[in-house]
Each structure stands twice: as C-alpha cells, then as structure tokens.
Coordinates of C-alpha atoms and ligand atoms in Angstrom, one line a residue:
X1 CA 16.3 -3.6 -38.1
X2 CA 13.2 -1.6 -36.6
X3 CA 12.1 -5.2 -35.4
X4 CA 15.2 -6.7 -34.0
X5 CA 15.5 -6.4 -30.4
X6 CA 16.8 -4.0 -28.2
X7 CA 18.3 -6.4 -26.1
X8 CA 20.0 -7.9 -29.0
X9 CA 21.3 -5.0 -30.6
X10 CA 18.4 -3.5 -32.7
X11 CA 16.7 0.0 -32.2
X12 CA 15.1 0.2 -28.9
X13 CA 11.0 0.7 -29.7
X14 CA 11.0 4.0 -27.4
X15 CA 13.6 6.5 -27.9
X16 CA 12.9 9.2 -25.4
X17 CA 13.1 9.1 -21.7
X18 CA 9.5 9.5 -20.4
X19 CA 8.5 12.6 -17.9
X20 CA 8.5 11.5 -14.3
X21 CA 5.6 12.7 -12.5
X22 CA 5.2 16.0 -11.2
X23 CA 2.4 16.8 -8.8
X24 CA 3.5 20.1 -7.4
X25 CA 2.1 22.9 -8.4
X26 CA 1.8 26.6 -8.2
X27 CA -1.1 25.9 -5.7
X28 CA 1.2 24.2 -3.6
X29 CA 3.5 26.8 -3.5
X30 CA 1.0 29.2 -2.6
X31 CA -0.4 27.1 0.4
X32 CA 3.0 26.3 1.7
X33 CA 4.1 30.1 1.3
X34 CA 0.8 31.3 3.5
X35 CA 2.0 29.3 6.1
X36 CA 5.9 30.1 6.0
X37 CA 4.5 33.6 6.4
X38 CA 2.4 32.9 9.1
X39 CA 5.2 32.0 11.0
X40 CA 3.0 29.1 12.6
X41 CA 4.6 25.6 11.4
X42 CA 3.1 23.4 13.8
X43 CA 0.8 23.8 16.3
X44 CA 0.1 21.1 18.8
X45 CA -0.1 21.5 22.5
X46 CA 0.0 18.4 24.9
X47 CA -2.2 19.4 27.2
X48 CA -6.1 18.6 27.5
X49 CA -8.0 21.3 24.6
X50 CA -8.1 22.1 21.1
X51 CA -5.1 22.4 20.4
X52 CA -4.4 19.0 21.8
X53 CA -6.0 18.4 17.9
X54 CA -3.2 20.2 16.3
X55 CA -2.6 23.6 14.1
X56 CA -5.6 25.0 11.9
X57 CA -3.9 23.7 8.9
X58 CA -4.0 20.5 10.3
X59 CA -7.7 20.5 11.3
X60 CA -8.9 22.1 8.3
X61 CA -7.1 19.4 6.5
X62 CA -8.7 16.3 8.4
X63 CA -12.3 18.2 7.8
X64 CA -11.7 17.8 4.0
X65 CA -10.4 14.5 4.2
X66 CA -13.1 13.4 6.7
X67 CA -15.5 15.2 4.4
X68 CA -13.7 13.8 1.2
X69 CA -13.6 9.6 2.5
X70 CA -17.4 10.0 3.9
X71 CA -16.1 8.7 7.8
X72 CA -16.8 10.7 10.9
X73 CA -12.9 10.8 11.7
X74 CA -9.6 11.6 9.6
X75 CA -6.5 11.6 11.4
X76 CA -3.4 13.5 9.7
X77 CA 0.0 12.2 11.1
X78 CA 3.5 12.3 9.6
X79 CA 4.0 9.4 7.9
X80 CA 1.3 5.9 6.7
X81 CA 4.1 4.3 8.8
X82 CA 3.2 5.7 11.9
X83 CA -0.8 5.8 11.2
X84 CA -0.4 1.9 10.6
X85 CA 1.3 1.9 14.2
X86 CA -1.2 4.0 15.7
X87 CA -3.6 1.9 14.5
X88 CA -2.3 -1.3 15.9
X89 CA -2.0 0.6 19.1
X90 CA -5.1 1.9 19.3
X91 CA -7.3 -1.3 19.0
X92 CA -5.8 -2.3 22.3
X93 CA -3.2 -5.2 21.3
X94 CA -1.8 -7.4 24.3
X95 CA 1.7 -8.7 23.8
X96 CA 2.0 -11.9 21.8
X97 CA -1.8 -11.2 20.7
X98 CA -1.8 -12.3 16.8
X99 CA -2.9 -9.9 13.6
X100 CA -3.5 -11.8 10.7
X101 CA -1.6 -9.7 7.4
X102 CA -0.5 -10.5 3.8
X103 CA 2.9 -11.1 3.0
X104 CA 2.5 -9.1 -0.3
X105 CA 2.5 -5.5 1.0
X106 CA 5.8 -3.0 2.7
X107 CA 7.5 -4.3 5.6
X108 CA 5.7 -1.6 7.6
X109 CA 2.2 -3.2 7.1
X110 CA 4.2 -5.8 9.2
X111 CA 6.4 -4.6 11.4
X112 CA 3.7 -1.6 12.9
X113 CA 2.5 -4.8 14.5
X114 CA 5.6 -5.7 15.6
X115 CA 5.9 -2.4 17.3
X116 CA 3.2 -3.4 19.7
X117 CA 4.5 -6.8 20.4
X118 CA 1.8 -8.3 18.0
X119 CA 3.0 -11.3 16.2
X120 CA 2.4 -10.9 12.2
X121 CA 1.0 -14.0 10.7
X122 CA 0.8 -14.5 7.0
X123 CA -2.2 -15.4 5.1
X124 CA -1.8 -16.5 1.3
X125 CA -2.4 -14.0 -1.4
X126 CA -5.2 -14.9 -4.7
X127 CA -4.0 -15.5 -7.5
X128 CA -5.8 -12.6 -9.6
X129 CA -5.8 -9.5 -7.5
X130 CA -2.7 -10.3 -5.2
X131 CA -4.8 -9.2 -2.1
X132 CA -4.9 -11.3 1.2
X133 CA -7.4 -14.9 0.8
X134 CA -9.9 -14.7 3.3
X135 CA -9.9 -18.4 3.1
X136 CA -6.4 -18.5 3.7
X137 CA -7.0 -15.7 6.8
X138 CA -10.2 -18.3 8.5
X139 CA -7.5 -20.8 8.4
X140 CA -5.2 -19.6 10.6
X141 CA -7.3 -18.0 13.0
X142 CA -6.4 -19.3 16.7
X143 CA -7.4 -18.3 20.2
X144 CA -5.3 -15.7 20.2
X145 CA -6.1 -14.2 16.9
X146 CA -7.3 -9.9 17.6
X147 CA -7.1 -8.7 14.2
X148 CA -7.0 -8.9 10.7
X149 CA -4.6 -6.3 8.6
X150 CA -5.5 -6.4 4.7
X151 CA -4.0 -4.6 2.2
X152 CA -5.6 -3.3 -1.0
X153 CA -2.7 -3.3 -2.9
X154 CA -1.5 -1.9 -6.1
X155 CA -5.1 0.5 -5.8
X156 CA -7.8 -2.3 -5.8
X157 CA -9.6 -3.3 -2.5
X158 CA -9.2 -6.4 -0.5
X159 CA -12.2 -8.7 -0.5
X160 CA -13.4 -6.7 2.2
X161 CA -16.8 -7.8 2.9
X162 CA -15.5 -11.8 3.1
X163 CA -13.4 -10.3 5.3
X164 CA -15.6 -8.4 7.8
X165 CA -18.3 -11.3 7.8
X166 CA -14.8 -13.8 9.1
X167 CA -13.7 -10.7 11.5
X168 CA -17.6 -10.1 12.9
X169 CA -17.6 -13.8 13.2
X170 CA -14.5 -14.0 15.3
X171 CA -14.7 -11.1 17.4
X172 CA -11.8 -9.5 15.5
X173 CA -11.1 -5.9 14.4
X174 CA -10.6 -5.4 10.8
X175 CA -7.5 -2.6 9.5
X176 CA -6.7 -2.0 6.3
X177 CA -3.5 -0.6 5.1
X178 CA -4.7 1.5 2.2
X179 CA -1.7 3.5 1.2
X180 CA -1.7 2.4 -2.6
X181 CA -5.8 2.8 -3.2
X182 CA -6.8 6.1 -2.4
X183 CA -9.8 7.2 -4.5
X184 CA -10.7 3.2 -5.1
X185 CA -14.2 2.4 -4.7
X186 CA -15.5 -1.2 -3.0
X187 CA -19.4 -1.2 -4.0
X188 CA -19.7 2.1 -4.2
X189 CA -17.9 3.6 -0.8
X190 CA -14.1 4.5 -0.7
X191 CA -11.3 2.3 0.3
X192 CA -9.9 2.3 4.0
X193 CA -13.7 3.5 5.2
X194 CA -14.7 -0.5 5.2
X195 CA -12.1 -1.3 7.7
X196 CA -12.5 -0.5 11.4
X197 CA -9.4 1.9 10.6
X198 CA -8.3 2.6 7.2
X199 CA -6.0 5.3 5.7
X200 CA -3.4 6.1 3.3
X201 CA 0.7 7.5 2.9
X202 CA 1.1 10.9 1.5
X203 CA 4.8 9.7 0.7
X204 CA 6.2 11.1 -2.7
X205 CA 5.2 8.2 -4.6
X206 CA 2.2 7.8 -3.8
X207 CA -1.0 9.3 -5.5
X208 CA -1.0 12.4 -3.7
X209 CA 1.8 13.8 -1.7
X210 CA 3.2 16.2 0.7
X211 CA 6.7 15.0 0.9
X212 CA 6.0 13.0 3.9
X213 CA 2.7 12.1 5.8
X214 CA -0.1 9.9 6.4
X215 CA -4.1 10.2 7.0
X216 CA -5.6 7.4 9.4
X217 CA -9.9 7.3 8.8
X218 CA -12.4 5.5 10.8
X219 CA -15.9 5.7 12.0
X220 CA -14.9 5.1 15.4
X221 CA -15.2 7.9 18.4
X222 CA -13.4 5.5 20.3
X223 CA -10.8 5.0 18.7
X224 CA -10.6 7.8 17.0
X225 CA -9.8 9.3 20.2
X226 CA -7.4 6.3 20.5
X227 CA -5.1 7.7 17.3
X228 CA -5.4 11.1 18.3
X229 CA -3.8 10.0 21.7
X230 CA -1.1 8.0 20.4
X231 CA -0.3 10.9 17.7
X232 CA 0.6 13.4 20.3
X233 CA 2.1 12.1 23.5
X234 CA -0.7 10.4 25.0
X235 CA 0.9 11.0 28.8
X236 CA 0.5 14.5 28.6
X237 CA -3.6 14.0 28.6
X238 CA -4.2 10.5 30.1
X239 CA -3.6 10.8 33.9
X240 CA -6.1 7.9 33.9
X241 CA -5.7 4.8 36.3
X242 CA -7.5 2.7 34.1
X243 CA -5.4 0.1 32.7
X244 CA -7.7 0.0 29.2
X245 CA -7.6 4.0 28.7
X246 CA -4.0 3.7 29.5
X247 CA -3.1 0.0 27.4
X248 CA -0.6 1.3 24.3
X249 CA -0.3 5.1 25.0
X250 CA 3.4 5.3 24.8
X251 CA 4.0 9.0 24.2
X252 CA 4.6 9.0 20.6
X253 CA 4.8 12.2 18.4
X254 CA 3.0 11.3 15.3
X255 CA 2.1 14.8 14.5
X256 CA 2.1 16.0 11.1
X257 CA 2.7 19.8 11.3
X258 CA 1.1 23.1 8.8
X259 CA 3.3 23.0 5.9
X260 CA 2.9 19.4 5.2
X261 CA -1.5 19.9 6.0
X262 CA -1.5 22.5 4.1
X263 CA 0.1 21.1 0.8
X264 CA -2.2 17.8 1.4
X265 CA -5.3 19.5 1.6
X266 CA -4.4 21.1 -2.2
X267 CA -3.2 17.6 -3.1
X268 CA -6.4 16.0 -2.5
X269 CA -8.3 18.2 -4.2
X270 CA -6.2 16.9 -6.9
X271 CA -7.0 12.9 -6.3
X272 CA -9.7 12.5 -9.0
X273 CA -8.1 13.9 -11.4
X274 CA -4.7 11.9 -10.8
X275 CA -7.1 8.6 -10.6
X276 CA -9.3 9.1 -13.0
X277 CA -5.5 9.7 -15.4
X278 CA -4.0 6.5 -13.8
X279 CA -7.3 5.1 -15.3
X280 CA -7.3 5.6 -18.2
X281 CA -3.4 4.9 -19.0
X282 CA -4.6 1.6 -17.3
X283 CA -7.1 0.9 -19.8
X284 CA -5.1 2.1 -22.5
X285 CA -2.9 -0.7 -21.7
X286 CA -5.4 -3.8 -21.4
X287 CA -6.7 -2.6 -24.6
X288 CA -3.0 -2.8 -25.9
X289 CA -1.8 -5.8 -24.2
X290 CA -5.4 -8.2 -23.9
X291 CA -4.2 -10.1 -26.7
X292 CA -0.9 -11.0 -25.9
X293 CA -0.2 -14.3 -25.5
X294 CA 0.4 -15.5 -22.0
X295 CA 0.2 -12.3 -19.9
X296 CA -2.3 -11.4 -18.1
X297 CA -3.5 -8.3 -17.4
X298 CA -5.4 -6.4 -13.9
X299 CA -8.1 -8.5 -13.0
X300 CA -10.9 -6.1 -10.8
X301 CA -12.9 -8.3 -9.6
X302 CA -16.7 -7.4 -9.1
X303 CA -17.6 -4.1 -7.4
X304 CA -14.2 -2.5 -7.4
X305 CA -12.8 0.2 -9.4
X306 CA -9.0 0.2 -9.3
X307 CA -6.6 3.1 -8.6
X308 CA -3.5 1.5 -10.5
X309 CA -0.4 2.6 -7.6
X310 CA 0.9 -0.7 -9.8
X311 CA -0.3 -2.2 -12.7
X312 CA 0.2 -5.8 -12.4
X313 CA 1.2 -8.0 -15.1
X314 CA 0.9 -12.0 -14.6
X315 CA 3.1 -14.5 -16.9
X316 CA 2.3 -18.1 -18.4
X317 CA 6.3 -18.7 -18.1
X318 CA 5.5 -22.3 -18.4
X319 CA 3.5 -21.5 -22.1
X320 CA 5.7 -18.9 -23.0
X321 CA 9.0 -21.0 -22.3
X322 CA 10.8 -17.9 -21.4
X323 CA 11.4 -16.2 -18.2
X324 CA 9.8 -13.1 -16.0
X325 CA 13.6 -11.6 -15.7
X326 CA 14.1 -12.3 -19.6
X327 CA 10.8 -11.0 -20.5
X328 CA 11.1 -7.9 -18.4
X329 CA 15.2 -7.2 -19.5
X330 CA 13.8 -7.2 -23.1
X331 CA 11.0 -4.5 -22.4
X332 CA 13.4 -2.1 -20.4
X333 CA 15.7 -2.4 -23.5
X334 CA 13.5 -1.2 -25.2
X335 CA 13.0 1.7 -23.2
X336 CA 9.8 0.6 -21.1
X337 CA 9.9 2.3 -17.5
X338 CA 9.3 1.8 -14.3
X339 CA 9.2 -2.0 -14.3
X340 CA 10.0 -4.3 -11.7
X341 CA 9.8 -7.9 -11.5
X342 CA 8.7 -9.7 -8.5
X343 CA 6.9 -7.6 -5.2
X344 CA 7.2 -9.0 -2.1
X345 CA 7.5 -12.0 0.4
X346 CA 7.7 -10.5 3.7
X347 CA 7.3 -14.0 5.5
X348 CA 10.8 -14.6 3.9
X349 CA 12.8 -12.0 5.1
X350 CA 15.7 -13.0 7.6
X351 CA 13.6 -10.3 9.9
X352 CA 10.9 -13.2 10.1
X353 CA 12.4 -16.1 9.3
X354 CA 15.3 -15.9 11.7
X355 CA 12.5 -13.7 14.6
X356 CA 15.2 -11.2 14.8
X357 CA 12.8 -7.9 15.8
X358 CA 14.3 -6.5 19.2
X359 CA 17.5 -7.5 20.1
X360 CA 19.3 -10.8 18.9
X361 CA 17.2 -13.1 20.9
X362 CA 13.9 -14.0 19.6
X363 CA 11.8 -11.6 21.4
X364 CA 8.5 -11.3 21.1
X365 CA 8.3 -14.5 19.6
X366 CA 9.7 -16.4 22.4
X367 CA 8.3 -14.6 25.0
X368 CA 5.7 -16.1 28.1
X369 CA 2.9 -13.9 26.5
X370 CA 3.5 -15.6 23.0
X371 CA 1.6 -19.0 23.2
X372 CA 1.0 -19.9 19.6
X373 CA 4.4 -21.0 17.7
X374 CA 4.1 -19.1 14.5
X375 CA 7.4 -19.9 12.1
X376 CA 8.5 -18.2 9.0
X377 CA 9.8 -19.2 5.8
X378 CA 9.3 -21.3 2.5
X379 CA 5.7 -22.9 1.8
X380 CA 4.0 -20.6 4.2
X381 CA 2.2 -18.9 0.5
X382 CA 2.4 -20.8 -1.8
X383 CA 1.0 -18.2 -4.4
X384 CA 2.6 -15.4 -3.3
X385 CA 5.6 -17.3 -3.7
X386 CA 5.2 -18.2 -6.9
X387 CA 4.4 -15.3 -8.4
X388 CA 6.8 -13.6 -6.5
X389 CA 9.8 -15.9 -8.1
X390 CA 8.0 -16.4 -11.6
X391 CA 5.4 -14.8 -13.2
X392 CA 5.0 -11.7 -11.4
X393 CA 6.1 -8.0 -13.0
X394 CA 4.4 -4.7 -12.6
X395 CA 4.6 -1.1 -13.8
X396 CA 4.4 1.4 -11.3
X397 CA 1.8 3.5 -12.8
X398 CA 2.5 6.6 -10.3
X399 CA 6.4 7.2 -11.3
X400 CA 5.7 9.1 -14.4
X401 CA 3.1 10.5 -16.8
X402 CA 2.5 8.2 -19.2
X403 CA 0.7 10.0 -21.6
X404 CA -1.4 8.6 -24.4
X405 CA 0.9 8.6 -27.1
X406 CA 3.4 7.1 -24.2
X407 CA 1.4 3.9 -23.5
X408 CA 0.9 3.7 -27.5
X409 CA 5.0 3.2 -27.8
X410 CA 4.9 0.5 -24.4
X411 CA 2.2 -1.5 -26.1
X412 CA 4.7 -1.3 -29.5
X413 CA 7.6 -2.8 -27.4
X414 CA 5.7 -5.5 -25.5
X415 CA 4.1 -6.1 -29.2
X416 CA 7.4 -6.1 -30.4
X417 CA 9.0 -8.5 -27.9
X418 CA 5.9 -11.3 -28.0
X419 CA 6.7 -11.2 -32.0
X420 CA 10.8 -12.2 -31.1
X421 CA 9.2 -14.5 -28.7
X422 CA 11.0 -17.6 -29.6
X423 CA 14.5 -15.6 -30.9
X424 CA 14.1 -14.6 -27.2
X425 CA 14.1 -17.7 -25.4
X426 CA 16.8 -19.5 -27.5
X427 CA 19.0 -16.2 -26.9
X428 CA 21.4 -16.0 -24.1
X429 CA 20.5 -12.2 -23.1
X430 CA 19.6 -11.3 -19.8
Ligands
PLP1 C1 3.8 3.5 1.0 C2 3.3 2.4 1.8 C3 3.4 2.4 3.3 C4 4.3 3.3 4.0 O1 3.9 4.6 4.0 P1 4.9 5.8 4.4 O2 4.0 7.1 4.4 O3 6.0 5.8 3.5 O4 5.3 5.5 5.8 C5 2.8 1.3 3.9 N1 2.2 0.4 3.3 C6 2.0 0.4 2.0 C7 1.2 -0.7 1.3 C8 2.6 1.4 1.2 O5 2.5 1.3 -0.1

C-alpha cells in the first residue's frame, strides 16, 4: 500500500503538516517594545530639515540597509508597492511615455507604471530562469520607450548586464523590482544595486519582514532625493517653479514609520542566515529531484547565486504524457506544501487586455500623449505563456521551514509519484 498513491487512495508519503515559517523573534519584540515606550511611532515632518528624512528608527534603519546593499542611498517606505511607484515617479516619466516590464512578476511591477500614466509593455520571459529576454526587451523598444522594469524573480537576477548595455544604448533608465531576491548576488554585487533604482518588500512573505514595508536603493543623489520627495508629500518642500523639480511630485505619503524600522533593521540582520537556509533546502532538492524524468529543476545561470523566494519546477508534459495540474494534485496528496501551478500572465488580465486602468474608457491608453498603439492579449509571450498554462509549478520556498528531514519526505513523494507515472496518466484523478 505504502506505494499506491495518495490521490488514489494509498498512504499519503508525508504524514505531518509542515511548520510554517516563523521569523519573529524575541529581538523583535524587544525593538518594537523600545519604541512603544518611547512613545515616538513616527516621526516625519514636511517641512525643509532632517526630519524631512523621517524618525531615528527610520534613519538608523536605511544606514544599515545602505551599509548592508553597498549603495550610497536606501530608502525605507511602507510598502515595495509604493517604492516601485516612487520609482517610476522619480525618473521623471511623461504621460503615455513607455517602460518596458515582464509579464511574469505581481501586478504591482505593472500597475506602479500605470500610476504615472506610463504604458506597461511586455517583453517575453527565457525559458530557464523566467526573468525578462533582453532580446525580447531590444525588440520592442520605440521612440517613446524611457525605461526598462526587470524583475529578478523567484530570488535570481535578471540578465542585468545585457540589460544595461541595451538601456545605455538607448538612453533608458534601468529599475529593477527586486522584492523576491534580497541577498542574491549578480557577479559578486547584490541584487537591486545594478539597476538605476532597485529595492525589495518587507511584506510577510517575503525573506525578511516587518508586517508591511519596502526599501528602495540606488546610487543616485538625484534621485535619491527624488524618492525621498515623493515619500513624504513632496509639496510641502518643493515651492520650485521649475517644471523638472516639480514633474511627478504628487504629495504622496509613503513613509514607513519606527515600529515597522525598527523590526526591519533586526530582520536584516537576519537575511544571511534565512538565505543561506533557503539554500540549502534548495540544494537538498536538486540533489533529490535531478534525476527525475522530465522535470527540470532551477537553472542559475552564470554569475548568480539564487535566493529561492520560489523554487521553480519545469515539466516535459509532452514526454511525460501527463499533466502540470495532475502532476501537482498527486504531490499535494501526498502531503507536499506550498505548491502552486502556473505564475503569472499579467499581459492577459482583463486590466490589460480590455485597458480598463482609470475609469471605463481606455485612459491612458487612448489618450493624445499615448502615440504608440500597444495591445494586450494572447501571443504577446509566447513562453511565458506556455509555461504559464503547461509545464510551469513552483514551491514557495519562504512559507514554511522545510527542514532537512522535511525535504527528504518531498523528494520521497515526487519519487513516489514519477514511479506511478503511467497508473497516473491512465487514472481519471485530478
Ligand atoms: C511582493 C512583491 C511586490 C509587492 O510588494 P509589497 O510590499 O507587498 O507591496 C512587488 N513585486 C514583486 C515581484 C513581489 O514579489
């Protein structure tokens, strides 16, 4: 019985629910407490000064992050969502001007360029790390073309130097949403420090966390100052009449306050050790699953180290002769966590495809200051689509511990359900 399927009535391979995990700890409690008692919880003024910059929590915070990342600037606000909007403010977007982005990543990757009355347009994804093709991004670079948005997503860095020579080449700034790599290296330096503005979300599933926040990081006085503008109200300190210092300074409020600082600062303290665990349950895995027939495991290409947010799992459905959703049904039967099939296609949602952003009618897409006509929709990516409907699944590699003796039980029940291979594709389950 021990090797009949789960999904077909047999013992399940893991019989225990795994620990989801925990990051808080007594540290944290201690930091947050110091500034409860303090009585100080945010600090900001919106006038011209220091504490224009925010609370000393918040400052001491940025210095270790700054300090931490290797850049000149680190930028605490309260959520990646907002940093990635900052960011597409700050560069000094015009309406209808065009950022080049992946359609594998959140819809906030997207949308924050939305915000600004940038038009998202979606490069193709490669095949083996699922991060934006910088073939695919030359290709659909136009006259009105400002930026390029990559993503290093699941924890492994975008092909970030093809992507700066194409940007350099083009006159185009270079972000990089870095929310799911914190702690990856590119050739030695962090990820989000090769992009004119990186940074990363300090959301509760991510790496590190303070409930809810965001770290922007750049090199850039300029716009550095930019962000720190567009955090806090710019209106208060730019009584400027010039129409660049003033282009995208909305009034926002962006600001992360002490309690949230201070927990981050003890979180990424923390960040080695968490990547250097994600790691190794990583590399537990390949050694487990390498030989399986038809899946792939993380590529990482040359250079990179990986920070495994997801651990991303390719099939050979065609070789296999079974589906993703069957394949991925069997495994959480028997008792594998934290799966998901598919990611992402944001070019598909009805968002896109039907340019329904601000109100019902089109706009920005339709309006005089958007001269390209960009559409949405099927056969836009090819790749991403495809894995996205097929052969794509993933582990989220954050959500819970995975200890050793853990990952020894997954590689059982993926071992288990390649033996049952063909009972599983002539069963009717799932
Ligand atoms: C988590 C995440 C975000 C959003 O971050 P928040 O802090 O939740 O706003 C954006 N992009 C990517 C790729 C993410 O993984």
């Amino acid at each position: 019985m021990r090797n009949q399927l789960a999904i077909l009535g047999g013992e399940p391979a893991i019989q225990y629910p795994m620990t989801y995990f925990k990051s808080m700890g007594e540290d944290e409690v201690t930091a947050a407490t110091r500034v409860i008692r303090s009585g100080v919880l945010s600090a900001y003024i919106g006038a011209p000064g220091e504490g224009f910059m925010g609370g000393k929590e918040v400052r001491a915070f940025e210095e270790q992050a700054a300090h931490y990342f290797g850049v000149k600037h680190a930028i605490a606000v309260n959520s990646w969502t907002s940093g990635l909007i900052a960011a597409v403010g700050a560069i000094g977007i015009e309406p209808g001007d065009e950022i080049i982005t992946t359609p594998w990543t959140m819809a906030a990757t997207a949308t924050a360029i939305l915000h600004f009355n940038g038009i998202p347009v979606f490069a193709d994804i490669d095949l083996d790390t699922f991060n934006i093709s910088p073939e695919c991004v030359e290709r659909l670079i136009t006259p009105r073309t400002r930026a390029v948005m990559a993503v290093d997503i699941f924890g492994q860095s975008a092909d970030m130097h093809a992507l700066r020579k194409i940007c350099d080449r083009h006159g185009l700034k270079l972000l990089c949403d870095t929310a799911q790599a914190p702690g990856a290296r590119y050739f030695g330096r962090l990820a989000g420090t090769l992009a004119d503005i990186g940074g990363f979300s300090l959301n509760y599933h991510k790496h590190i966390h303070c409930g809810e926040g965001g770290i922007l990081v750049t090199d850039d006085d300029m716009l550095a100052q930019r962000l720190r503008l567009i955090r806090n109200h710019a209106e208060a300190v730019v009584k400027s009449d010039d129409p660049v210092e003033l282009a995208n300074m909305l009034g926002y409020n962006f600001r992360m306050g002490e309690i949230e600082a201070a927990i981050a600062s003890v979180q990424l303290g923390k960040l080695e050790a968490r990547v250097a665990s994600r790691q190794q349950a990583a590399e537990q895995l390949n050694q487990g699953l390498r030989q399986l027939e038809g899946l792939k495991t993380p590529v990482v290409s040359e250079g990179c180290t990986h920070v495994y947010y997801v651990y991303g799992l390719t099939l050979d459905v065609v070789a296999l002769g079974v589906s993703c959703e069957k394949i991925v049904s069997a495994l959480r039967a028997e008792g594998v966590p934290g799966l998901m099939t598919g990611y992402q296609n944001l070019h598909m949602l009805p968002l896109f495809r039907n340019k329904i952003a601000y109100g019902t009618k089109g706009f920005p897409w339709n309006s005089p200051y958007c001269t390209s006509s960009i559409e949405y929709g099927p056969g836009l990516c090819p790749v991403a689509e495809q894995l996205n409907s097929q052969s794509f699944f993933g582990m989220n590699l954050c959500m819970f511990e995975y200890y050793p003796e853990d990952i020894e039980l997954i590689v059982d029940a993926f071992c288990k359900v390649w033996s049952n291979i063909n009972t599983l594709r002539n069963s009717d389950a799932a």
